[in-house]
Each structure stands twice: as structure tokens, then as C-alpha cells.
GROMACS .gro file of N, CA and C in nm:
model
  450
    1UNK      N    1  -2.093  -9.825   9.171
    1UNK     CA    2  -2.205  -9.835   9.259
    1UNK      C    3  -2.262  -9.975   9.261
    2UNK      N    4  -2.240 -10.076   9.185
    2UNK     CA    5  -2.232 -10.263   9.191
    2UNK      C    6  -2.222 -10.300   9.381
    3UNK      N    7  -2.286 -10.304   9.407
    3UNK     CA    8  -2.312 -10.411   9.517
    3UNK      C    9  -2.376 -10.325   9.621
    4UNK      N   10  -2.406 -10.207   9.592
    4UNK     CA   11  -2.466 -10.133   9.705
    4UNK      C   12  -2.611 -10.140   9.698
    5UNK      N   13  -2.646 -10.113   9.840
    5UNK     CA   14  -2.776 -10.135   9.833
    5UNK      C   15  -2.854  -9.990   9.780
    6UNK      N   16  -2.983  -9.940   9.794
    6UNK     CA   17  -3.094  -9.803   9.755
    6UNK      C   18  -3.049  -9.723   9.814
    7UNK      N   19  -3.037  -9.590   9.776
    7UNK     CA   20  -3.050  -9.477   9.855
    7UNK      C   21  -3.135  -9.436   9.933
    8UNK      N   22  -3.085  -9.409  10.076
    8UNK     CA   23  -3.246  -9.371  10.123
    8UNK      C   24  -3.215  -9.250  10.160
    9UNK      N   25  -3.361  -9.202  10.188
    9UNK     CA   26  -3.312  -9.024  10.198
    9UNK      C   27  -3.332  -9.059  10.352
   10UNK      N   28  -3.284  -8.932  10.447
   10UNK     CA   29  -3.298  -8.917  10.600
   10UNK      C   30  -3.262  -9.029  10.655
   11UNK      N   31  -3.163  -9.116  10.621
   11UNK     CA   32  -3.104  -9.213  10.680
   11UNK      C   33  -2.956  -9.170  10.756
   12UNK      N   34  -2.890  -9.099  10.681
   12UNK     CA   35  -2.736  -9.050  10.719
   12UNK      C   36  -2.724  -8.938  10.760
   13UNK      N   37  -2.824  -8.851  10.850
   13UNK     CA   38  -2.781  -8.769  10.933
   13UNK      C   39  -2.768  -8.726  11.070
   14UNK      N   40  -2.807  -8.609  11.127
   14UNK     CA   41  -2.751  -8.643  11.275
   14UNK      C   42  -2.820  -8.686  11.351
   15UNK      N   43  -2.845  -8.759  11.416
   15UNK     CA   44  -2.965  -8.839  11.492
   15UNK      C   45  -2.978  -8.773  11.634
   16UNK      N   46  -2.868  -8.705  11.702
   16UNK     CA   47  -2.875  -8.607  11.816
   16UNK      C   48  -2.862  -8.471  11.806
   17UNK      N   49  -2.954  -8.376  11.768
   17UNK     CA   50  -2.926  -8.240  11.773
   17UNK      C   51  -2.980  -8.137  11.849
   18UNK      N   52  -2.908  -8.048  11.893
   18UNK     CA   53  -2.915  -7.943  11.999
   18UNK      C   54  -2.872  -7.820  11.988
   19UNK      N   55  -3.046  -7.777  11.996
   19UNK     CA   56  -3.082  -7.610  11.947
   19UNK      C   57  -3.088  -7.532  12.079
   20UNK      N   58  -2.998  -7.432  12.058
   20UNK     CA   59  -3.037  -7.304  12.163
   20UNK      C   60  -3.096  -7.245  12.144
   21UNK      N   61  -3.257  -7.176  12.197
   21UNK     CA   62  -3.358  -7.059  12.177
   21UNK      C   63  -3.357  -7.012  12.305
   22UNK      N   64  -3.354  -6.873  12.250
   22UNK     CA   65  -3.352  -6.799  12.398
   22UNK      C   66  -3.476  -6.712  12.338
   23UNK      N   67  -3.530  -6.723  12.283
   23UNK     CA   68  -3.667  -6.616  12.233
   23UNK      C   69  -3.666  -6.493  12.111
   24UNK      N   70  -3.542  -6.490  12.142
   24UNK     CA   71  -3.517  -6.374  12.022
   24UNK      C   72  -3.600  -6.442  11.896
   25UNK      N   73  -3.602  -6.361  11.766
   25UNK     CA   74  -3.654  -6.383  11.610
   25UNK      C   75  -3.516  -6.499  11.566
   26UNK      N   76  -3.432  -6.467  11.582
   26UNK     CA   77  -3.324  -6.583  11.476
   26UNK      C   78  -3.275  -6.688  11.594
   27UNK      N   79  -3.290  -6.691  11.712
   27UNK     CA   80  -3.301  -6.845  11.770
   27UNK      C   81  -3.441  -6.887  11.768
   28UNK      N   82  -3.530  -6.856  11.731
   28UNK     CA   83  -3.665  -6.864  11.744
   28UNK      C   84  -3.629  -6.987  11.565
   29UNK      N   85  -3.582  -6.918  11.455
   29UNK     CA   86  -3.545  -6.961  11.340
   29UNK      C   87  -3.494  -7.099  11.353
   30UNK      N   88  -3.364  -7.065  11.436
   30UNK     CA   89  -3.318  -7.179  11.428
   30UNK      C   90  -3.326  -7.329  11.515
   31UNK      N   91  -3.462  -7.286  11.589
   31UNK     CA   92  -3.521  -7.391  11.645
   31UNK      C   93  -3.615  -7.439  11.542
   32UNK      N   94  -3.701  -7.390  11.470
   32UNK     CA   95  -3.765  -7.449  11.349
   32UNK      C   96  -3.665  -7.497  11.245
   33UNK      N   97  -3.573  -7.490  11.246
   33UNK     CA   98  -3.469  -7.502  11.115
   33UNK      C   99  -3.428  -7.662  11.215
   34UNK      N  100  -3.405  -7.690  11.343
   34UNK     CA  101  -3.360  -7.825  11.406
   34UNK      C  102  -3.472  -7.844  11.419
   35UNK      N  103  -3.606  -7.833  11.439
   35UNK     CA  104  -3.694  -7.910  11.451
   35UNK      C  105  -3.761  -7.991  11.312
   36UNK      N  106  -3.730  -7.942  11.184
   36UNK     CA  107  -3.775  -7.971  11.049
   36UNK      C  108  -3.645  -8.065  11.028
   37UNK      N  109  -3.491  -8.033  11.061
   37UNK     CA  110  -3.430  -8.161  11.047
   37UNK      C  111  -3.430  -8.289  11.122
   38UNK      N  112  -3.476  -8.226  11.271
   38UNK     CA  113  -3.514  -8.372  11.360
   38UNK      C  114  -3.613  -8.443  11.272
   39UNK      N  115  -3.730  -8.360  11.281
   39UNK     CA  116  -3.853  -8.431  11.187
   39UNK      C  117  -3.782  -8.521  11.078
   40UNK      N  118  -3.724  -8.500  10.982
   40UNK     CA  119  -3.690  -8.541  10.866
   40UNK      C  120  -3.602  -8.645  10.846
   41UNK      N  121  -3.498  -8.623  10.960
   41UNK     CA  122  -3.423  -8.743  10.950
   41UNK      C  123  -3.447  -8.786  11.089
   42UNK      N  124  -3.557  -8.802  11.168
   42UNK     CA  125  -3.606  -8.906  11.286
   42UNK      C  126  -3.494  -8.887  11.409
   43UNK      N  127  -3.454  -8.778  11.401
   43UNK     CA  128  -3.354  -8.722  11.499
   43UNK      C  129  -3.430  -8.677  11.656
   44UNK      N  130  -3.313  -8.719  11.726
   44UNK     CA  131  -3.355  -8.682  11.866
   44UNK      C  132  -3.304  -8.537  11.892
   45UNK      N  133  -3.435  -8.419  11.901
   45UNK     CA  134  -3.372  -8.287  11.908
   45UNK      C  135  -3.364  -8.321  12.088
   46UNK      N  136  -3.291  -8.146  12.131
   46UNK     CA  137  -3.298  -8.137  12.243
   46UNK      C  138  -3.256  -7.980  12.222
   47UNK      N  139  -3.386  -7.892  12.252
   47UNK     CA  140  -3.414  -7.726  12.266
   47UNK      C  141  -3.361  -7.684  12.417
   48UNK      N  142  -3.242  -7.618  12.391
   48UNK     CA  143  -3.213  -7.577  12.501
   48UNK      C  144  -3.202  -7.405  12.540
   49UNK      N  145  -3.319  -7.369  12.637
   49UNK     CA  146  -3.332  -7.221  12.676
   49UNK      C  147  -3.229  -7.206  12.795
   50UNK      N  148  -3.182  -7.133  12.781
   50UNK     CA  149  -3.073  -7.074  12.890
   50UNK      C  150  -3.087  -6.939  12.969
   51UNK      N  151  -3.130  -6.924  13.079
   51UNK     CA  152  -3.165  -6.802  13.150
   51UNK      C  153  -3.041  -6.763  13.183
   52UNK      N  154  -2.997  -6.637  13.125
   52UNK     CA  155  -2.894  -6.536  13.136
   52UNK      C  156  -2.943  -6.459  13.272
   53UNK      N  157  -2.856  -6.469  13.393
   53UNK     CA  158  -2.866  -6.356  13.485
   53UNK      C  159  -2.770  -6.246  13.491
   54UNK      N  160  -2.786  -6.125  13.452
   54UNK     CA  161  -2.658  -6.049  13.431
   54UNK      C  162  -2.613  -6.017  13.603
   55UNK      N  163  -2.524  -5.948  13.589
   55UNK     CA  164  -2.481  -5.931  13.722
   55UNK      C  165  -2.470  -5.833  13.760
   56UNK      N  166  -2.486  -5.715  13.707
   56UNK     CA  167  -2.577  -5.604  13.714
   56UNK      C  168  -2.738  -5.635  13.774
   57UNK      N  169  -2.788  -5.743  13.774
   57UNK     CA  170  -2.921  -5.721  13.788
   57UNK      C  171  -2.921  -5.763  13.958
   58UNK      N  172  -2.845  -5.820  14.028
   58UNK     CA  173  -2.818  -5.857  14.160
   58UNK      C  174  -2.785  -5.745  14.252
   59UNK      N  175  -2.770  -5.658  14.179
   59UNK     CA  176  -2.721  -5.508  14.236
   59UNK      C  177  -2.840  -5.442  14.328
   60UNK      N  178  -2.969  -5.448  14.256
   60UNK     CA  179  -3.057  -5.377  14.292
   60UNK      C  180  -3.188  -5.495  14.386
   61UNK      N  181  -3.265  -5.423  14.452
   61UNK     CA  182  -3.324  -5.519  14.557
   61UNK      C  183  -3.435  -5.589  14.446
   62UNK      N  184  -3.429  -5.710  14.402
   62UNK     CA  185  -3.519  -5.802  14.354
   62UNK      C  186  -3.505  -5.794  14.232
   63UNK      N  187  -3.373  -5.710  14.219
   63UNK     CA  188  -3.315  -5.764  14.009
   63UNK      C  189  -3.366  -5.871  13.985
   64UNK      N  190  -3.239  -6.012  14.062
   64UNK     CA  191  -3.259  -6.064  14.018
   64UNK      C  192  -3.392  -6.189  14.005
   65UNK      N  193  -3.472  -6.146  14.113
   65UNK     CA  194  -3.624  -6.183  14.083
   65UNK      C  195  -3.665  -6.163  13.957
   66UNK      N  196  -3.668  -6.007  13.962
   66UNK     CA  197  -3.718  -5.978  13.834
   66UNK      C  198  -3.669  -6.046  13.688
   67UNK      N  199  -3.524  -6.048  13.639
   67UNK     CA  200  -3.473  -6.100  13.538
   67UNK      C  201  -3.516  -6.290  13.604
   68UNK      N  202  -3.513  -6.356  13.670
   68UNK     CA  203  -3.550  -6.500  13.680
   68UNK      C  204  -3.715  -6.524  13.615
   69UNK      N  205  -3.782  -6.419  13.648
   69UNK     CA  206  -3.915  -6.411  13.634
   69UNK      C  207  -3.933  -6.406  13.467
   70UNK      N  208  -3.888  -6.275  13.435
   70UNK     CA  209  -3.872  -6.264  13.282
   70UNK      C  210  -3.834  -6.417  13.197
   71UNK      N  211  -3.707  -6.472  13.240
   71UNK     CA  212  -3.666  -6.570  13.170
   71UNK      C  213  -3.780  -6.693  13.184
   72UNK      N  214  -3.806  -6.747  13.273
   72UNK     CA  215  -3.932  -6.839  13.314
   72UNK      C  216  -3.991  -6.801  13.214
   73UNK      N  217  -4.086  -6.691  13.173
   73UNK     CA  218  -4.168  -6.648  13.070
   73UNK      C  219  -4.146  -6.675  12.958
   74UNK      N  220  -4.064  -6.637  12.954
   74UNK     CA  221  -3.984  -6.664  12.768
   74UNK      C  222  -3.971  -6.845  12.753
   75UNK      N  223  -3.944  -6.888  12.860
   75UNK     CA  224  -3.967  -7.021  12.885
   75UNK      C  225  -4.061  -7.106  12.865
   76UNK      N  226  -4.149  -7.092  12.948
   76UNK     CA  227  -4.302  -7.100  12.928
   76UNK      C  228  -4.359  -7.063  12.771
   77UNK      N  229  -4.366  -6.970  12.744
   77UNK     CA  230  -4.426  -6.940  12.589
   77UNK      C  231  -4.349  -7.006  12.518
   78UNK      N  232  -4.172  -7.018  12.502
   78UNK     CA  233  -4.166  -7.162  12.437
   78UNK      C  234  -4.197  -7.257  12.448
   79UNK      N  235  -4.240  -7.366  12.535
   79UNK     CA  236  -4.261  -7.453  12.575
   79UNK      C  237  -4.442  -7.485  12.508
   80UNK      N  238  -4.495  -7.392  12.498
   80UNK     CA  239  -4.646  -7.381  12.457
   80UNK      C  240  -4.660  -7.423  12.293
   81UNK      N  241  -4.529  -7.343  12.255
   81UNK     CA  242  -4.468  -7.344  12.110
   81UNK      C  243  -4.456  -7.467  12.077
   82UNK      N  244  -4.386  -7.513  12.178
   82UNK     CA  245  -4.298  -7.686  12.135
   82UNK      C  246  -4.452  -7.763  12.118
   83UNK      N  247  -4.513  -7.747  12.243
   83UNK     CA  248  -4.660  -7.844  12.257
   83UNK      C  249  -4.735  -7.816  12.106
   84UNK      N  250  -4.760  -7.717  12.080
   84UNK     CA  251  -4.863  -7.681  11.944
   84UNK      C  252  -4.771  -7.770  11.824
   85UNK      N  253  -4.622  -7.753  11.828
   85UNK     CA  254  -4.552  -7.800  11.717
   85UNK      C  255  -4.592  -7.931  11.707
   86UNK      N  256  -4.577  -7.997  11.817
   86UNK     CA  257  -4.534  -8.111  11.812
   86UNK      C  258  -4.694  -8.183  11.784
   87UNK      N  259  -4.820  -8.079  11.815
   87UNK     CA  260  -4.984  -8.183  11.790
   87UNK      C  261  -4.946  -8.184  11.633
   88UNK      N  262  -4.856  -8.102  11.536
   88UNK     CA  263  -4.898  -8.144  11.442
   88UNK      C  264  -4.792  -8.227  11.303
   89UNK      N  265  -4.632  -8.249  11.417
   89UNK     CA  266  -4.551  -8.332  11.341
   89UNK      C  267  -4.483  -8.391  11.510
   90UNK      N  268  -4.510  -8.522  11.414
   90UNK     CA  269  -4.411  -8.606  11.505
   90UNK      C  270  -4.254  -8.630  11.570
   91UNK      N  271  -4.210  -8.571  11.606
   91UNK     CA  272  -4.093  -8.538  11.651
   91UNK      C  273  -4.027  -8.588  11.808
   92UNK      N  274  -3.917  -8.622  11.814
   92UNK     CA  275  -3.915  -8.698  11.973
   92UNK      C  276  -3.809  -8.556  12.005
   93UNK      N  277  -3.849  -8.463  12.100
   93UNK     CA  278  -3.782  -8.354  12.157
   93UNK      C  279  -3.758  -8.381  12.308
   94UNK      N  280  -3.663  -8.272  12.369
   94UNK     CA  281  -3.718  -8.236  12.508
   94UNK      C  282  -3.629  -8.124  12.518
   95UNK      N  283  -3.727  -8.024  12.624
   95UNK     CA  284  -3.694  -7.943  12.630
   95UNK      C  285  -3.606  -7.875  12.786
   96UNK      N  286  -3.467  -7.844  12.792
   96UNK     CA  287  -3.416  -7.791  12.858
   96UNK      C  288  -3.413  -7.662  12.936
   97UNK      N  289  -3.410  -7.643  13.064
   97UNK     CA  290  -3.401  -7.475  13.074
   97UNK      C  291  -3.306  -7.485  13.211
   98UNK      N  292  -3.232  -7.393  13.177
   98UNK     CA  293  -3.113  -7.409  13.323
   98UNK      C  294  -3.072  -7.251  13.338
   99UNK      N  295  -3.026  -7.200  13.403
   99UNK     CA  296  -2.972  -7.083  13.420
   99UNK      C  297  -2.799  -7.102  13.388
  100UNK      N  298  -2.768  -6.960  13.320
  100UNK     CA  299  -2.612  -6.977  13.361
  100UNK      C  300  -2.578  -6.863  13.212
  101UNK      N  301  -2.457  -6.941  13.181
  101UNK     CA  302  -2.398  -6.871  13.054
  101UNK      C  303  -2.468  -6.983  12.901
  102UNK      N  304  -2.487  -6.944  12.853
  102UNK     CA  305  -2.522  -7.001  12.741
  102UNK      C  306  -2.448  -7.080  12.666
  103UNK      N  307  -2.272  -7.022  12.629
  103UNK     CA  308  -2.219  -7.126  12.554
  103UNK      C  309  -2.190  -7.218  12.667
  104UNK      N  310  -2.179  -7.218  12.806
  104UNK     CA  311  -2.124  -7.305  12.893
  104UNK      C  312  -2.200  -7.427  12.859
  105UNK      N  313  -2.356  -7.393  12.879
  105UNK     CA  314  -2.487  -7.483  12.906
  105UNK      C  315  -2.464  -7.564  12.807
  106UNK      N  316  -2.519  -7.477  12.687
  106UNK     CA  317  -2.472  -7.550  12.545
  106UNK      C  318  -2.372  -7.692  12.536
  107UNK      N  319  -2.261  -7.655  12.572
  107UNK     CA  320  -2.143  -7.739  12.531
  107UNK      C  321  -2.169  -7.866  12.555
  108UNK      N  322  -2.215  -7.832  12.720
  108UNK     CA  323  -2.200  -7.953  12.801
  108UNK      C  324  -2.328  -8.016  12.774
  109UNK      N  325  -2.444  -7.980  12.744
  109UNK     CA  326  -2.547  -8.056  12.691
  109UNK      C  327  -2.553  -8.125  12.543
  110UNK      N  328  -2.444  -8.103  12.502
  110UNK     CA  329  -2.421  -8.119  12.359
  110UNK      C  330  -2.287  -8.233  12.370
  111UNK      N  331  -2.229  -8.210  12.463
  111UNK     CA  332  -2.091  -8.364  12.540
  111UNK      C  333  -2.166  -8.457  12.559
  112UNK      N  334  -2.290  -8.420  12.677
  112UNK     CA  335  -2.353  -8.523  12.781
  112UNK      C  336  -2.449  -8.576  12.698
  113UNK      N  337  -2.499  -8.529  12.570
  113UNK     CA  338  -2.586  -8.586  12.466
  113UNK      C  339  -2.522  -8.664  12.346
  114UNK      N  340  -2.404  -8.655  12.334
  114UNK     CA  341  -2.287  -8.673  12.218
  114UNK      C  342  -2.401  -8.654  12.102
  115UNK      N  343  -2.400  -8.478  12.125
  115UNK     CA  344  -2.500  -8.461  11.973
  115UNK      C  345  -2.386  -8.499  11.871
  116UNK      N  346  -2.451  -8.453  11.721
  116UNK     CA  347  -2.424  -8.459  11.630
  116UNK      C  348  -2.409  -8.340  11.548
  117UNK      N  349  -2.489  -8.241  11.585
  117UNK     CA  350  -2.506  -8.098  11.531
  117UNK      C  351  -2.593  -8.035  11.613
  118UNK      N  352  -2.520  -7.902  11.656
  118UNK     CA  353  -2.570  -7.789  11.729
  118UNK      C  354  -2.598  -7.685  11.636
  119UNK      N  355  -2.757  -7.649  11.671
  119UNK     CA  356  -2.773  -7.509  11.597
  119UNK      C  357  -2.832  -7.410  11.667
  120UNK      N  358  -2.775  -7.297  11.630
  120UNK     CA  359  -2.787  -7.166  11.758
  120UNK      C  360  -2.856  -7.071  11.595
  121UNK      N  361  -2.931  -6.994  11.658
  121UNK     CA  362  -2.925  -6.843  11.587
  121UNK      C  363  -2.825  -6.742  11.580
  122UNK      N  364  -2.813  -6.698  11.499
  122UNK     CA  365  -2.690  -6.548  11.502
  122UNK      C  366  -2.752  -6.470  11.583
  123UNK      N  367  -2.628  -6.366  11.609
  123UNK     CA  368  -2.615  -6.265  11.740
  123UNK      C  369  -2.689  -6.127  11.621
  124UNK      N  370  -2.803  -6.116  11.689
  124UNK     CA  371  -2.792  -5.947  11.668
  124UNK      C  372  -2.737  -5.836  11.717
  125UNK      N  373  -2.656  -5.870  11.826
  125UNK     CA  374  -2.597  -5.743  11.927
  125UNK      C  375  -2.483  -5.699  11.814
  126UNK      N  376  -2.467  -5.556  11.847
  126UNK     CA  377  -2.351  -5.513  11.753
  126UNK      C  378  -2.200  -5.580  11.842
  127UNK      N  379  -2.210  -5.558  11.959
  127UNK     CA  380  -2.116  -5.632  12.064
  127UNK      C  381  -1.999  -5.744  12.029
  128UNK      N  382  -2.078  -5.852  11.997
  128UNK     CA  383  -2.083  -5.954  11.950
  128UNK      C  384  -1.989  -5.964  11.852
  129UNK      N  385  -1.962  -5.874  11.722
  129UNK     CA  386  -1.884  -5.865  11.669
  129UNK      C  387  -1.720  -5.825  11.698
  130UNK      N  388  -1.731  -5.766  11.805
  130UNK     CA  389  -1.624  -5.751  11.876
  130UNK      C  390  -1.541  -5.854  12.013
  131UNK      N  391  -1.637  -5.902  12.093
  131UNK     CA  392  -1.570  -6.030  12.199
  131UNK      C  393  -1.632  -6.184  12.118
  132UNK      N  394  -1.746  -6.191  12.068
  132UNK     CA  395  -1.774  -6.287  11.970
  132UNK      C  396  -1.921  -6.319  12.054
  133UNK      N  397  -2.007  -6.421  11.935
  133UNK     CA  398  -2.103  -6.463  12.044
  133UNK      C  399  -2.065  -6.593  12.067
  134UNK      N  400  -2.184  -6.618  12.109
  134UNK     CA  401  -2.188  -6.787  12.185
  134UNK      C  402  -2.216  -6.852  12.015
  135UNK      N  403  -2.251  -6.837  11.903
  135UNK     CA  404  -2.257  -6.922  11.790
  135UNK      C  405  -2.098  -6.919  11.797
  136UNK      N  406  -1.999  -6.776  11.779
  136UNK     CA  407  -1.885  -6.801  11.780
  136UNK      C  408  -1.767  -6.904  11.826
  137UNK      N  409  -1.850  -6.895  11.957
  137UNK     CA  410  -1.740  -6.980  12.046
  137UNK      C  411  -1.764  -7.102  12.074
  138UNK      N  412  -1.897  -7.178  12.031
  138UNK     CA  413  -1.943  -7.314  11.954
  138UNK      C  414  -1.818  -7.321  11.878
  139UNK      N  415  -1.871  -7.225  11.761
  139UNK     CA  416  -1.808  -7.316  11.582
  139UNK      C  417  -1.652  -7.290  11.662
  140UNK      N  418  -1.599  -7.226  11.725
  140UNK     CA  419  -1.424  -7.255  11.787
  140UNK      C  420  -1.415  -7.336  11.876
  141UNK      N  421  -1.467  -7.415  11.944
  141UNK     CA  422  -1.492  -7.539  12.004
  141UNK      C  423  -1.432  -7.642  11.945
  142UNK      N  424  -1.511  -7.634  11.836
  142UNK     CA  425  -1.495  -7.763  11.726
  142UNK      C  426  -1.498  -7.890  11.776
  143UNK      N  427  -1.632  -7.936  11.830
  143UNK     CA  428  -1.609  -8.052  11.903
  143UNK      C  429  -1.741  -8.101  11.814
  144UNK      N  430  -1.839  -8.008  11.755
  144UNK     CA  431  -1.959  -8.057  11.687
  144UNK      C  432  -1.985  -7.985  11.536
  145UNK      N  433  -2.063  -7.987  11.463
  145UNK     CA  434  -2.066  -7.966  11.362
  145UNK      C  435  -2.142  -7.832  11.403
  146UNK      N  436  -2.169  -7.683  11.411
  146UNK     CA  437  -2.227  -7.614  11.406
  146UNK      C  438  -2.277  -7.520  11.282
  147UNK      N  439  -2.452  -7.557  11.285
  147UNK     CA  440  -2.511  -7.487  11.245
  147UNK      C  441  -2.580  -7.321  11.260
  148UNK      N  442  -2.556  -7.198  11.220
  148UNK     CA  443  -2.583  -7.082  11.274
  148UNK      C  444  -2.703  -7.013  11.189
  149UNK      N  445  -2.790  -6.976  11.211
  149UNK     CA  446  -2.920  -6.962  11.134
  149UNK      C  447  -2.942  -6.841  11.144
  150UNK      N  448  -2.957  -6.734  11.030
  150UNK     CA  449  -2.999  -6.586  11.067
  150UNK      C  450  -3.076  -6.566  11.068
   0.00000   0.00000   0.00000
């Protein structure tokens, strides 16, 4: 260790990271779990909500009003979240919301950002265990380091 300089802590980690919350309890987690490592190591987060329209919901007259409406909401009350977080730690965020598929959104905001580490919450659907979720088909990507938070 002769010629090196101090250790510093929160110097060597990911400086671009990108959290998916869609509202549930364990993406809800693992947006506090990327927002305490942005904080810590001076990282640029980027929270990304993704409005799922099923396609079932287009079926019926003003589904998909209704499910656009819902998602906005869940939107909004995060976004209230981020504001309160952020009066009381300093953090450089921003927050995303797009419609579509989730791991699609993900990926490509996570290319077009050249994060460093993506962290999603685990799937509670029993489903999930069977076609996989979107944490799944991140960590088989393998293009970023993924973090999955229960």
C-alpha cells in the first residue's frame, strides 16, 4: 500500500443510478435503498415510474382512461415523496414517468443514462415466478449491475 494515496469512503461508486418505483411496498424500498446510496456516494439517481396499460383495459369504454388516471396518481404521490425527501437530504434526482412495459423503459433509460446500477424491487406476483419479472430480465440483460430489494 507505499505510494497510495487515503482512503476515501463514497468515492468509488456508481455515480449514475436508476430506480424503478411503481408504488408497490418493495419498489417503494428500493427507491429509498437508491436514494440513501445516491445520497452517500453523491450519485446522480434517476426514479423511474412506468405506467403499465394492460390490454385488457382498452376493451371496455374508458378502461383505459381509467388505468392512465390511476397511474398519474401513483405518480403524483410519488413525486410529493421525492419533494419531502429531498427538503431534508441533499440529493441530485429526477424523476421519470412514461407509459409502456417496464423492463423496456428501464433498459433504455439506464443505456441513454450509461447508469452504473439499476435497482428495482422484487416481484410479489406469484406469476412472476413462472415467465420471470422485470428484476429478472434486468439481472439477464447483463448490461448493468442489478440491484433487487425485497
Amino acid at each position: 500500500m507505499t505510494g497510495e494515496g487515503p482512503f476515501e469512503y463514497g468515492m468509488d461508486g456508481p455515480k449514475v443510478i436508476v430506480a424503478g418505483v411503481d408504488g408497490s411496498e418493495t419498489s417503494l424500498h428500493a427507491g429509498a435503498y437508491a436514494w440513501g446510496l445516491a445520497r452517500r456516494g453523491a450519485a446522480r439517481l434517476i426514479l423511474v415510474h412506468v405506467e403499465r396499460i394492460p390490454a385488457l383495459s382498452t376493451l371496455t369504454a374508458g378502461g383505459a382512461a381509467v388505468m392512465r388516471e390511476a397511474g398519474e396518481a401513483v405518480a403524483d404521490d410519488l413525486r410529493r415523496e421525492l419533494e419531502r425527501a429531498a427538503e431534508r437530504a441533499d440529493v441530485r434526482y429526477e424523476f421519470v414517468t412514461e407509459q409502456g412495459d417496464p423492463f423496456t423503459v428501464i433498459s433504455r433509460i439506464a443505456d441513454e443514462n450509461r447508469a452504473d446500477a439499476v435497482i428495482v424491487g422484487a416481484s410479489a406476483q406469484a406469476g412472476h415466478r413462472l415467465i420471470g419479472s422485470v428484476a429478472v430480465k434486468l439481472v439477464r440483460t447483463g448490461r448493468w449491475p442489478v440491484t433487487v430489494v425485497p
